[in-house]
Coordinates of C-alpha atoms and ligand atoms in Angstrom, one line a residue:
X20 CA -29.2 13.7 5.3
X21 CA -25.3 13.8 5.2
X22 CA -23.4 17.3 4.0
X23 CA -22.5 16.8 0.2
X24 CA -20.1 18.4 -1.3
X25 CA -19.6 19.5 -5.1
X26 CA -16.0 20.2 -6.1
X27 CA -15.9 22.0 -9.6
X28 CA -12.9 22.3 -10.9
X29 CA -12.1 25.7 -11.9
X30 CA -13.1 26.4 -15.9
X31 CA -10.6 26.1 -18.3
X32 CA -8.8 23.1 -16.6
X33 CA -9.4 19.7 -17.6
X34 CA -12.4 17.8 -18.6
X35 CA -13.4 15.0 -16.4
X36 CA -12.9 11.6 -17.1
X37 CA -16.1 10.4 -15.4
X38 CA -18.8 12.5 -15.1
X39 CA -21.6 10.8 -14.7
X40 CA -22.0 7.7 -12.6
X41 CA -24.7 6.2 -13.8
X42 CA -23.8 6.3 -17.6
X43 CA -20.2 5.9 -16.8
X44 CA -21.1 2.1 -15.0
X45 CA -23.6 1.2 -18.1
X46 CA -20.7 1.8 -20.5
X47 CA -17.9 0.1 -18.9
X48 CA -16.5 -3.1 -19.4
X49 CA -13.1 -5.0 -19.1
X50 CA -12.6 -5.8 -22.3
X51 CA -12.8 -2.6 -23.9
X52 CA -10.6 -1.0 -20.9
X53 CA -7.6 -3.7 -22.0
X54 CA -8.2 -2.7 -26.0
X55 CA -8.4 1.0 -25.2
X56 CA -4.8 0.4 -23.0
X57 CA -3.2 -1.7 -25.5
X58 CA -4.8 -1.8 -28.8
X59 CA -5.6 -5.0 -30.2
X60 CA -6.9 -8.0 -28.9
X61 CA -4.2 -10.1 -29.5
X62 CA -1.4 -8.0 -28.7
X63 CA 1.0 -8.7 -25.6
X64 CA 0.4 -7.2 -22.5
X65 CA 3.5 -6.2 -20.4
X66 CA 3.3 -3.4 -17.4
X67 CA 6.5 -1.5 -18.4
X68 CA 5.6 -1.3 -21.8
X69 CA 2.2 0.4 -21.0
X70 CA 3.7 3.1 -18.8
X71 CA 7.0 3.9 -20.8
X72 CA 6.8 2.8 -24.7
X73 CA 3.4 3.7 -25.0
X74 CA 4.2 6.8 -23.6
X75 CA 7.3 7.4 -26.3
X76 CA 4.9 5.8 -28.7
X77 CA 2.6 8.9 -28.1
X78 CA 5.3 11.6 -28.2
X79 CA 6.0 12.2 -24.9
X80 CA 9.6 10.9 -24.5
X81 CA 10.9 14.0 -23.5
X82 CA 8.5 14.8 -20.9
X83 CA 9.5 14.8 -17.2
X84 CA 8.1 11.1 -16.2
X85 CA 9.5 11.6 -13.0
X86 CA 10.7 14.6 -10.5
X87 CA 13.1 13.5 -7.3
X88 CA 13.2 16.1 -4.8
X89 CA 16.1 15.5 -2.2
X90 CA 16.2 16.9 1.5
X91 CA 18.2 19.7 0.5
X92 CA 15.6 20.9 -2.7
X93 CA 17.7 19.6 -5.6
X94 CA 15.4 18.2 -8.1
X95 CA 16.6 15.3 -10.6
X96 CA 14.3 14.7 -13.3
X97 CA 14.1 11.7 -15.7
X98 CA 12.1 12.0 -19.0
X99 CA 10.0 9.1 -20.3
X100 CA 12.8 8.3 -23.1
X101 CA 15.9 8.2 -20.1
X102 CA 13.7 5.7 -17.8
X103 CA 12.9 3.4 -20.5
X104 CA 16.7 3.8 -21.4
X105 CA 17.9 2.9 -17.8
X106 CA 15.0 0.1 -17.9
X107 CA 16.3 -1.5 -20.5
X108 CA 19.8 -1.4 -18.9
X109 CA 18.5 -3.4 -16.1
X110 CA 16.9 -5.7 -17.6
X111 CA 19.9 -6.3 -19.2
X112 CA 22.0 -6.6 -16.3
X113 CA 19.0 -9.2 -14.8
X114 CA 19.7 -11.6 -18.3
X115 CA 23.7 -11.4 -17.8
X116 CA 23.4 -12.2 -14.1
X117 CA 21.4 -15.2 -15.1
X118 CA 18.1 -14.1 -13.0
X119 CA 15.6 -16.5 -15.4
X120 CA 12.5 -14.6 -16.8
X121 CA 9.8 -15.1 -13.4
X122 CA 12.5 -14.6 -11.2
X123 CA 12.3 -12.6 -8.3
X124 CA 13.9 -9.4 -8.0
X125 CA 13.0 -7.1 -4.6
X126 CA 14.4 -3.8 -3.3
X127 CA 14.7 -2.4 -0.4
X128 CA 14.9 1.2 -1.3
X129 CA 13.4 4.3 -0.1
X130 CA 11.8 6.7 -3.1
X131 CA 15.0 6.9 -5.1
X132 CA 15.0 7.1 -8.9
X133 CA 16.9 3.3 -9.1
X134 CA 13.5 1.9 -7.4
X135 CA 11.8 3.2 -10.6
X136 CA 14.6 1.7 -12.5
X137 CA 14.7 -1.5 -11.1
X138 CA 10.5 -1.7 -11.4
X139 CA 10.2 -1.1 -14.6
X140 CA 13.3 -3.4 -15.8
X141 CA 12.4 -6.1 -14.1
X142 CA 8.6 -6.1 -15.7
X143 CA 10.1 -5.3 -19.2
X144 CA 12.5 -8.2 -18.4
X145 CA 9.6 -10.3 -17.1
X146 CA 10.9 -11.0 -14.1
X147 CA 9.0 -10.5 -11.1
X148 CA 9.3 -7.5 -8.9
X149 CA 9.2 -7.0 -5.2
X150 CA 9.1 -3.6 -3.8
X151 CA 9.9 -4.2 0.3
X152 CA 9.4 -1.5 2.9
X153 CA 12.8 -0.1 3.8
X154 CA 11.8 0.4 7.4
X155 CA 11.4 -3.4 8.0
X156 CA 13.8 -4.8 10.6
X157 CA 15.9 -7.9 9.7
X158 CA 12.9 -10.3 11.5
X159 CA 10.3 -9.1 8.7
X160 CA 12.9 -8.7 5.6
X161 CA 13.8 -12.5 6.6
X162 CA 10.6 -14.1 6.4
X163 CA 9.6 -12.2 3.4
X164 CA 12.8 -12.9 1.3
X165 CA 12.4 -16.2 2.1
X166 CA 9.1 -16.8 1.5
X167 CA 9.4 -14.6 -1.8
X168 CA 12.1 -16.7 -3.1
X169 CA 13.9 -13.5 -3.7
X170 CA 17.0 -14.3 -6.4
X171 CA 17.8 -10.8 -6.3
X172 CA 17.6 -8.2 -4.2
X173 CA 19.1 -4.5 -5.2
X174 CA 19.5 -2.0 -1.6
X175 CA 21.6 0.9 -0.3
X176 CA 24.5 0.0 1.4
X177 CA 23.8 1.4 4.6
X178 CA 20.6 -0.6 4.7
X179 CA 22.2 -3.3 3.6
X180 CA 24.6 -3.4 6.5
X181 CA 21.7 -3.3 9.1
X182 CA 19.6 -5.4 7.7
X183 CA 20.3 -8.0 5.7
X184 CA 24.0 -8.7 6.3
X185 CA 23.1 -10.0 9.6
X186 CA 20.4 -12.2 7.4
X187 CA 22.1 -13.5 4.4
X188 CA 23.5 -16.3 5.1
X189 CA 19.7 -17.8 5.9
X190 CA 18.5 -16.8 2.5
X191 CA 20.6 -19.4 -0.2
X192 CA 18.6 -18.4 -2.7
X193 CA 19.3 -14.8 -2.7
X194 CA 21.9 -15.2 -5.4
X195 CA 22.6 -11.2 -6.3
X196 CA 22.9 -8.3 -3.8
X197 CA 23.2 -5.0 -5.8
X198 CA 23.8 -2.1 -3.8
X199 CA 23.6 1.5 -4.6
X200 CA 26.3 3.7 -3.3
X201 CA 25.5 6.6 -1.1
X202 CA 29.3 7.9 -0.9
X203 CA 32.1 7.0 -3.6
X204 CA 35.2 5.2 -2.6
X205 CA 33.5 2.9 0.2
X206 CA 34.6 -0.8 0.2
X207 CA 31.3 -2.4 -0.8
X208 CA 30.4 -5.1 1.8
X209 CA 31.3 -9.0 0.7
X210 CA 29.6 -11.0 -1.8
X211 CA 27.6 -7.5 -3.0
X212 CA 27.9 -6.1 -6.4
X213 CA 28.3 -2.4 -7.6
X214 CA 24.6 -1.4 -8.9
X215 CA 26.2 1.9 -11.3
X216 CA 29.1 -0.2 -12.5
X217 CA 27.0 -3.0 -13.6
X218 CA 24.3 -0.7 -15.3
X219 CA 27.3 1.0 -17.2
X220 CA 28.2 -1.9 -18.7
X221 CA 25.1 -2.6 -19.8
X222 CA 23.0 -1.5 -23.0
X223 CA 20.0 0.3 -22.9
X224 CA 18.7 -1.6 -26.3
X225 CA 15.9 -4.1 -24.8
X226 CA 13.4 -6.1 -25.9
X227 CA 10.5 -6.2 -23.7
X228 CA 9.2 -9.4 -22.5
X229 CA 6.3 -11.0 -25.0
X230 CA 4.1 -11.4 -20.6
X231 CA 0.9 -12.7 -20.8
X232 CA -1.6 -11.2 -19.3
X233 CA -1.9 -13.7 -16.6
X234 CA 2.5 -13.8 -16.1
X235 CA 3.2 -12.8 -12.3
X236 CA 4.4 -9.1 -12.0
X237 CA 4.6 -7.5 -8.8
X238 CA 4.8 -9.4 -5.6
X239 CA 3.2 -7.2 -2.6
X240 CA 3.6 -8.5 1.5
X241 CA 0.7 -7.7 3.8
X242 CA -0.5 -9.2 6.9
X243 CA -3.3 -11.3 8.0
X244 CA -4.5 -12.8 11.2
X245 CA -1.5 -15.2 11.4
X246 CA 2.1 -14.9 11.8
X247 CA 3.1 -15.5 8.1
X248 CA 3.2 -12.6 5.6
X249 CA 0.4 -13.3 2.6
X250 CA 2.7 -13.3 -0.6
X251 CA 0.0 -10.9 -2.5
X252 CA 0.8 -11.1 -6.8
X253 CA -0.7 -9.5 -9.1
X254 CA -0.5 -10.3 -13.0
X255 CA 0.8 -8.0 -15.8
X256 CA -3.3 -7.7 -16.2
X257 CA -3.5 -5.5 -13.1
X258 CA -2.4 -2.7 -15.2
X259 CA -5.2 -2.6 -16.9
X260 CA -7.2 -1.9 -14.1
X261 CA -4.4 0.6 -12.3
X262 CA -4.8 2.6 -15.6
X263 CA -8.6 3.0 -15.7
X264 CA -8.6 3.9 -11.9
X265 CA -5.5 6.1 -12.7
X266 CA -8.1 7.9 -14.8
X267 CA -11.3 7.5 -13.7
X268 CA -10.8 8.1 -9.9
X269 CA -7.6 9.6 -9.9
X270 CA -8.8 11.8 -12.8
X271 CA -4.9 11.9 -14.4
X272 CA -4.5 13.5 -17.6
X273 CA -1.3 13.5 -19.6
X274 CA 1.4 16.2 -18.9
X275 CA 0.1 16.7 -15.3
X276 CA 1.7 16.7 -11.9
X277 CA 0.7 14.3 -10.0
X278 CA 2.1 13.2 -6.2
X279 CA 1.3 10.2 -4.5
X280 CA 3.0 10.0 -1.3
X281 CA 2.7 6.6 -0.6
X282 CA 5.7 4.5 -0.1
X283 CA 7.1 2.2 -2.6
X284 CA 7.0 -0.3 0.0
X285 CA 3.7 -1.0 -0.2
X286 CA 0.9 -1.9 -2.9
X287 CA -0.3 1.9 -3.5
X288 CA 3.6 3.4 -3.9
X289 CA 4.1 0.7 -6.7
X290 CA 0.5 1.0 -8.3
X291 CA -0.2 4.6 -7.9
X292 CA 3.7 5.9 -7.3
X293 CA 4.4 4.3 -10.4
X294 CA 2.6 1.8 -12.6
X295 CA -1.1 3.9 -13.2
X296 CA 0.0 7.2 -13.0
X297 CA 2.9 6.2 -15.9
X298 CA 0.2 4.6 -18.0
X299 CA -2.1 8.2 -18.2
X300 CA 1.7 10.0 -19.4
X301 CA 1.9 12.6 -16.2
X302 CA 4.8 14.0 -14.6
X303 CA 5.7 12.3 -11.0
X304 CA 6.5 14.4 -8.1
X305 CA 8.3 11.8 -6.1
X306 CA 9.4 13.1 -2.1
X307 CA 12.5 11.5 -0.9
X308 CA 12.4 12.6 2.8
X309 CA 10.1 12.2 5.0
X310 CA 6.8 13.8 6.0
X311 CA 6.7 17.4 7.2
X312 CA 4.1 20.0 7.3
X313 CA 6.5 22.7 5.8
X314 CA 8.0 20.5 3.4
X315 CA 5.1 19.3 2.1
X316 CA 3.0 22.2 1.4
X317 CA 6.0 23.5 -0.5
X318 CA 6.1 20.7 -2.7
X319 CA 2.0 21.4 -3.3
X320 CA 2.8 24.7 -4.3
X321 CA 6.3 25.1 -6.3
X322 CA 6.0 21.9 -8.3
X323 CA 2.5 23.1 -9.6
X324 CA 0.7 19.9 -8.4
X325 CA -2.6 19.1 -10.4
X326 CA -3.4 15.6 -8.0
X327 CA -2.3 14.7 -4.9
X328 CA -3.0 10.8 -3.5
X329 CA -2.2 10.8 0.1
X330 CA -3.5 8.8 3.4
X331 CA -5.4 9.4 6.6
X332 CA -2.6 9.6 8.8
X333 CA -0.5 12.3 7.0
X334 CA -3.8 14.6 6.9
X335 CA -4.5 14.3 10.3
X336 CA -0.6 15.0 11.0
X337 CA -1.6 18.5 9.1
X338 CA -4.5 18.8 10.3
X339 CA -2.2 18.7 13.5
X340 CA 0.1 21.2 12.6
X341 CA -2.7 23.8 12.1
X342 CA -4.3 25.4 9.2
X343 CA -2.3 29.2 9.1
X344 CA 0.8 26.9 7.6
X345 CA -1.3 26.0 4.8
X346 CA -1.9 29.8 4.2
X347 CA 1.1 30.3 4.1
X348 CA 0.8 28.9 0.4
X349 CA -1.4 29.0 -2.5
X350 CA -2.1 26.2 -4.8
X351 CA -3.5 27.3 -7.8
X352 CA -2.5 24.1 -9.8
X353 CA -4.2 21.8 -7.6
X354 CA -7.8 20.6 -8.3
X355 CA -8.3 17.2 -7.0
X356 CA -7.4 15.2 -3.7
X357 CA -7.9 11.5 -2.8
X358 CA -6.9 10.1 0.1
X359 CA -7.0 6.3 0.9
X360 CA -5.2 3.5 3.3
X361 CA -7.1 4.2 6.4
X362 CA -11.2 5.3 7.3
X363 CA -11.1 9.1 6.6
X364 CA -12.9 10.6 8.9
X365 CA -16.1 13.1 7.5
X366 CA -13.3 16.2 9.4
X367 CA -10.9 15.7 7.6
X368 CA -12.7 15.7 4.2
X369 CA -14.2 18.9 5.8
X370 CA -10.6 20.2 6.1
X371 CA -9.9 19.9 2.6
X372 CA -12.2 22.2 1.6
X373 CA -10.9 24.9 4.7
X374 CA -6.8 24.1 3.8
X375 CA -7.3 23.8 -0.1
X376 CA -10.6 24.7 -1.2
X377 CA -11.7 21.0 -2.0
X378 CA -12.8 18.2 -0.3
X379 CA -10.8 14.9 0.0
X380 CA -11.7 12.0 -1.7
X381 CA -11.7 9.0 0.0
X382 CA -10.9 5.4 -2.1
X383 CA -10.9 2.2 -1.2
X384 CA -9.2 -0.9 -2.1
X385 CA -6.2 -3.4 -0.6
X386 CA -3.5 -4.9 -1.7
X387 CA -5.6 -8.0 -2.7
X388 CA -7.5 -6.3 -4.7
X389 CA -4.4 -4.7 -6.6
X390 CA -6.7 -1.6 -8.0
X391 CA -9.0 1.1 -6.1
X392 CA -12.5 -0.8 -5.8
X393 CA -14.6 2.1 -3.9
X394 CA -14.3 5.8 -4.5
X395 CA -15.6 9.3 -4.5
X396 CA -15.2 10.4 -8.0
X397 CA -13.8 14.0 -8.7
X398 CA -16.9 15.4 -10.4
X399 CA -19.6 13.8 -8.4
X400 CA -20.7 14.4 -4.8
X401 CA -18.9 13.7 -2.0
X402 CA -20.5 12.5 1.4
X403 CA -18.3 13.1 3.7
X404 CA -17.5 10.1 5.9
X405 CA -18.1 7.8 2.8
X406 CA -15.8 5.8 0.7
X407 CA -17.6 6.3 -2.4
X408 CA -19.3 3.9 -4.6
X409 CA -18.1 0.9 -6.3
X410 CA -15.7 1.7 -9.4
X411 CA -16.9 1.1 -13.1
X412 CA -16.6 -2.6 -13.8
X413 CA -16.1 -3.6 -10.5
X414 CA -19.8 -5.4 -8.8
X415 CA -19.6 -4.6 -5.2
X416 CA -22.0 -5.5 -1.9
X417 CA -22.3 -6.1 1.6
X418 CA -22.8 -10.0 2.7
X419 CA -22.9 -12.3 5.6
X420 CA -21.0 -15.6 5.9
X421 CA -23.7 -18.1 6.7
X422 CA -23.9 -20.7 9.5
X423 CA -23.1 -23.3 6.7
X424 CA -20.4 -21.8 5.0
X425 CA -22.1 -20.0 2.2
X426 CA -22.8 -16.5 2.0
X427 CA -25.7 -14.3 2.0
X428 CA -25.6 -11.3 -0.1
X429 CA -27.4 -8.5 2.0
X430 CA -30.2 -6.8 -0.2
X431 CA -31.6 -4.0 2.2
X432 CA -29.6 -0.8 3.4
X433 CA -27.9 0.1 6.3
X434 CA -27.2 -3.0 7.2
X435 CA -23.9 -3.7 8.0
X436 CA -22.2 -6.7 6.3
X437 CA -18.2 -7.2 4.3
X438 CA -17.3 -6.0 1.4
X439 CA -17.7 -8.8 -0.9
X440 CA -16.5 -8.3 -5.1
X441 CA -17.5 -10.6 -7.6
X442 CA -14.2 -11.7 -9.4
X443 CA -13.6 -10.6 -12.7
X444 CA -12.0 -7.4 -12.9
X445 CA -8.0 -7.5 -14.0
X446 CA -6.3 -6.6 -11.4
X447 CA -7.5 -9.1 -8.3
X448 CA -4.9 -10.7 -7.2
X449 CA -4.1 -14.0 -8.6
X450 CA -2.8 -16.4 -5.5
X451 CA -1.3 -15.9 -2.0
X452 CA 2.4 -17.4 -2.3
X453 CA 2.8 -21.1 -1.0
X454 CA -0.6 -21.2 0.3
X455 CA -3.0 -22.1 -1.9
X456 CA -5.8 -23.1 1.3
X457 CA -5.3 -19.5 1.9
X458 CA -6.4 -18.0 -1.2
X459 CA -9.3 -20.5 -1.9
X460 CA -10.7 -19.5 1.5
X461 CA -11.2 -16.1 0.1
X462 CA -13.9 -16.7 -1.8
X463 CA -17.2 -18.1 -1.0
X464 CA -19.6 -18.7 -3.4
X465 CA -18.4 -16.9 -6.2
X466 CA -17.4 -13.5 -4.3
X467 CA -14.1 -12.4 -2.7
X468 CA -14.3 -11.2 1.1
X469 CA -12.3 -8.5 2.0
X470 CA -12.4 -8.7 5.4
X471 CA -13.9 -5.5 6.1
X472 CA -16.8 -4.3 7.2
X473 CA -19.3 -1.6 6.0
X474 CA -22.4 -0.3 5.5
X475 CA -24.3 1.1 2.0
X476 CA -27.0 3.5 2.0
X477 CA -29.7 3.7 -1.3
X478 CA -27.6 6.2 -3.2
X479 CA -24.6 2.7 -3.2
X480 CA -22.2 5.1 -1.4
X481 CA -20.4 2.8 1.2
X482 CA -19.4 4.1 4.6
X483 CA -16.4 1.9 6.6
X484 CA -17.2 0.1 10.0
X485 CA -14.2 -1.7 10.7
X486 CA -12.1 -5.1 9.9
X487 CA -13.9 -7.8 10.2
X488 CA -10.2 -9.8 11.6
X489 CA -7.7 -8.8 14.9
X490 CA -5.8 -7.1 11.8
X491 CA -4.6 -3.8 12.9
X492 CA -3.9 -0.7 11.0
X493 CA -1.0 1.8 12.3
X494 CA -0.3 5.0 10.0
X495 CA -1.9 3.0 6.6
X496 CA 0.3 0.1 7.7
X497 CA -1.1 -3.4 7.9
X498 CA 0.2 -5.3 11.0
X499 CA -0.2 -8.7 11.9
X500 CA -0.8 -9.3 15.5
X501 CA 0.9 -12.8 15.5
X502 CA 3.8 -11.8 14.0
X503 CA 4.5 -9.1 16.4
X504 CA 3.9 -11.5 19.2
X505 CA 6.3 -14.4 17.6
X506 CA 8.8 -11.8 17.7
X507 CA 8.0 -10.6 21.0
X508 CA 8.5 -14.1 22.3
X509 CA 11.6 -14.6 21.2
X510 CA 12.9 -12.6 24.3
X511 CA 13.9 -15.1 27.2
X512 CA 11.6 -13.0 29.9
X513 CA 8.3 -13.2 27.6
X514 CA 6.0 -16.4 28.3
X515 CA 2.7 -15.3 26.7
X516 CA 1.8 -12.0 24.9
X517 CA -1.1 -10.8 22.8
X518 CA -1.1 -8.0 20.9
X519 CA -3.9 -5.3 19.9
X520 CA -4.7 -2.0 18.3
X521 CA -5.6 0.8 20.4
X522 CA -7.1 3.9 18.9
X523 CA -4.1 7.0 18.1
X524 CA -5.8 10.3 17.2
X525 CA -2.9 10.8 14.1
X526 CA -2.2 6.9 13.4
X527 CA -5.9 5.6 13.3
X528 CA -4.6 2.5 15.6
X529 CA -1.3 1.7 17.4
X530 CA 0.4 -1.3 18.2
X531 CA -0.6 -2.9 22.4
X532 CA 1.1 -5.6 23.6
X533 CA 0.1 -7.8 26.8
X534 CA 2.9 -10.0 28.2
X535 CA 3.1 -12.5 30.9
X536 CA 6.7 -12.8 32.0
X537 CA 8.2 -15.9 32.8
X538 CA 8.9 -17.1 36.7
X539 CA 11.7 -15.3 38.3
X540 CA 11.2 -12.1 36.3
X541 CA 9.7 -8.9 37.4
X542 CA 7.8 -6.7 35.5
X543 CA 9.3 -2.8 35.8
X544 CA 10.3 -0.1 33.8
X545 CA 13.7 -1.5 33.1
X546 CA 12.0 -5.0 31.4
X547 CA 10.1 -2.6 29.5
X548 CA 12.4 -0.8 27.9
X549 CA 14.2 -3.8 27.5
X550 CA 11.5 -5.8 25.8
X551 CA 10.7 -2.8 24.2
X552 CA 14.2 -2.1 22.5
X553 CA 14.4 -5.8 21.3
X554 CA 10.7 -5.1 19.6
X555 CA 12.5 -2.1 17.3
X556 CA 15.7 -4.2 16.8
X557 CA 13.7 -7.0 14.7
X558 CA 11.1 -5.5 14.0
X559 CA 12.0 -1.9 12.9
X560 CA 10.0 0.7 14.7
X561 CA 6.5 0.9 12.5
X562 CA 6.1 -2.7 13.3
X563 CA 7.0 -3.1 17.0
X564 CA 4.4 -1.7 19.7
X565 CA 4.0 1.4 21.0
X566 CA 3.1 0.4 24.9
X567 CA 3.5 -2.7 26.7
X568 CA 1.5 -3.9 29.4
X569 CA 2.1 -6.7 32.0
X570 CA -0.3 -9.1 32.9
X571 CA -0.3 -12.1 35.2
X572 CA -2.3 -14.1 32.6
X573 CA -3.9 -13.4 29.3
X574 CA -7.6 -14.1 28.6
X575 CA -7.7 -17.5 26.5
X576 CA -10.1 -19.6 25.2
X577 CA -10.6 -23.0 26.6
X578 CA -9.4 -24.7 23.4
X579 CA -6.6 -22.0 24.3
X580 CA -6.5 -18.7 21.7
X581 CA -5.7 -15.9 22.9
X582 CA -8.7 -13.8 23.1
X583 CA -7.6 -10.4 21.7
X584 CA -11.1 -9.3 21.7
X585 CA -11.4 -9.3 25.0
X586 CA -8.4 -7.8 26.0
X587 CA -9.3 -4.6 23.5
X588 CA -13.0 -4.5 25.3
X589 CA -11.3 -3.8 28.3
X590 CA -8.5 -1.7 27.5
X591 CA -11.1 0.4 25.6
X592 CA -13.8 0.4 28.5
X593 CA -16.1 -1.7 25.8
X594 CA -18.6 -4.7 26.5
X595 CA -16.9 -8.1 26.9
X596 CA -19.4 -9.7 24.5
X597 CA -19.9 -13.5 24.7
X598 CA -17.4 -15.1 27.7
X599 CA -18.8 -18.4 27.2
X600 CA -15.5 -20.1 25.8
X601 CA -13.5 -18.1 28.4
X602 CA -10.5 -20.2 29.8
X603 CA -11.2 -20.8 33.9
X604 CA -14.9 -20.1 33.8
X605 CA -17.7 -21.7 35.6
Ligands
WT7_789 C1 -6.5 -2.7 4.3 C2 -6.1 -2.4 3.0 C3 -6.2 0.4 0.1 C4 -4.2 0.5 -0.5 C5 -3.4 0.2 0.8 C6 -3.5 -0.6 1.7 C7 -8.2 -0.6 4.4 C8 -8.0 1.3 2.7 C9 -9.4 2.3 3.2 C10 -10.6 3.4 3.3 C11 -11.4 2.4 5.5 C12 -9.5 1.2 4.2 C13 -9.3 -1.7 4.9 C14 -8.9 -2.6 3.5 N1 -8.4 0.5 4.5 N2 -8.5 1.9 2.4 N3 -10.7 4.5 2.3 N4 -11.3 3.1 4.6 N5 -10.4 1.6 5.8 O1 -3.7 -1.5 1.5 O2 -2.1 -2.1 3.1 O3 -3.7 -4.2 1.7 O4 -4.6 -2.7 3.4 O5 -7.0 -1.0 4.0 O6 -9.3 -2.1 6.5 O7 -9.1 -3.5 3.9 P1 -3.5 -2.8 2.9

């Protein structure tokens, strides 16, 4: 039997929102969760209103909503009332630009105050908010801006010059680019406007758009196995689940200090870096800088973080930096640690106890689920290595696809199956942009299939096994092998390419590309470096391969499909499996 850890919050600290798991599951239902949030059955629902207006009505207007920390440890604070004013101004800016309701507004920004203003203002105006990952290179950005029909983009001067200017003329639908200046005085690039100037000319009085539960609020891009990214839409109703899980799983209480380390370019950074926690009336800590162990321990201590939501790659980097660093600080305010995004190994869970006196609580979800679906709860036993149990209101099963295209729900325990979720929770994605077939194909026999394999024990704890497809997860970023392959193919020397994930002790997986060269090109260091540079420039460092290997030929099926599975098996020294369809075999 696995070791179990129960972390009791110090006495005098908060009462947990969920103490009895079975009772919480029995008592929970979504209509009641909606009422608890919005009030009456027929009141209109809007993410920004729940995050801002509702908090101000509860008397939290002068409380700090977010505290931004810059490189030199300057702290910029914004209260709920101030944030509401800024959001209102931006909503009015959108109206003045003629960006009608429903038009998509994107940001390409780091963790800066303007991202919060634009996100909440866009939602308040009834427009769709899309936060793009600022480490993407021009190629992934172009695909996403195009597919998202982005009308307004807010970015910084340097990001614009490096990443957007080179592709701007391929994006006729991108009407307005607003620049957040990093320094005053410089001339703005052509065809852009000054964000601050537009804001100061706008009124902060704005009435929140009367959005419906089913109106699209957020657009997030995620990766599948094909080249085209998936544009996942979440409706305003998602706030019901984001709020419920911020309470039940992250255990947030009003006025607590909460730090979510996720980048706003991914769903976690919006659902739990912005919306969910604000609907709970917390103070968010936002670090503008990149990961640094000393800095992170200092933030946990000095900002008096109560609840911390981070990711396995970061935890592994902290472990690597040594527990002694953690011991240089004390964390008397810290009371709950949670993790998401990749498998959290048992050692990392236990290291939490060593470094902070409490385990990390793993949580599982996806962009498509819009909120946490499976979790270890603050007041319940943690089984290190397990993702936890289904959240109240969520029916999660393990399933196997049958040969006939149906679904078999696994009844017995300890069998491996694909995670299947029963639709009906309010943050379930409402579509893949311009790909209704792919959306349809995600559901089989009335269940949403997540593409992840897991086991479940008799108590209902889920244990992650792996992905059911070729998608790569590196440092928490979901990467489509095909998107990387397509970009590598644009290099003049590349004839064929296959991309796989190889194990990496810190990032979980790293991207490796196998390349077949065109005639007349010689494999070697120089070409390797050249292709690598090409990939980094177009894709950005996060998505570009870490390693390249040249191959005479790549394994393919007789029908011409790349056998990434076989490359992976060979790379890792695993059994090669069924090779009956391999090309060139007798
Ligand atoms: C994929 C979803 C979850 C929001 C941020 C990422 C993997 C997620 C876990 C976990 C093992 C996990 C899955 C999932 N994943 N959480 N606790 N243990 N794997 O959202 O980018 O859509 O990625 O991340 O493979 O399908 P995403």
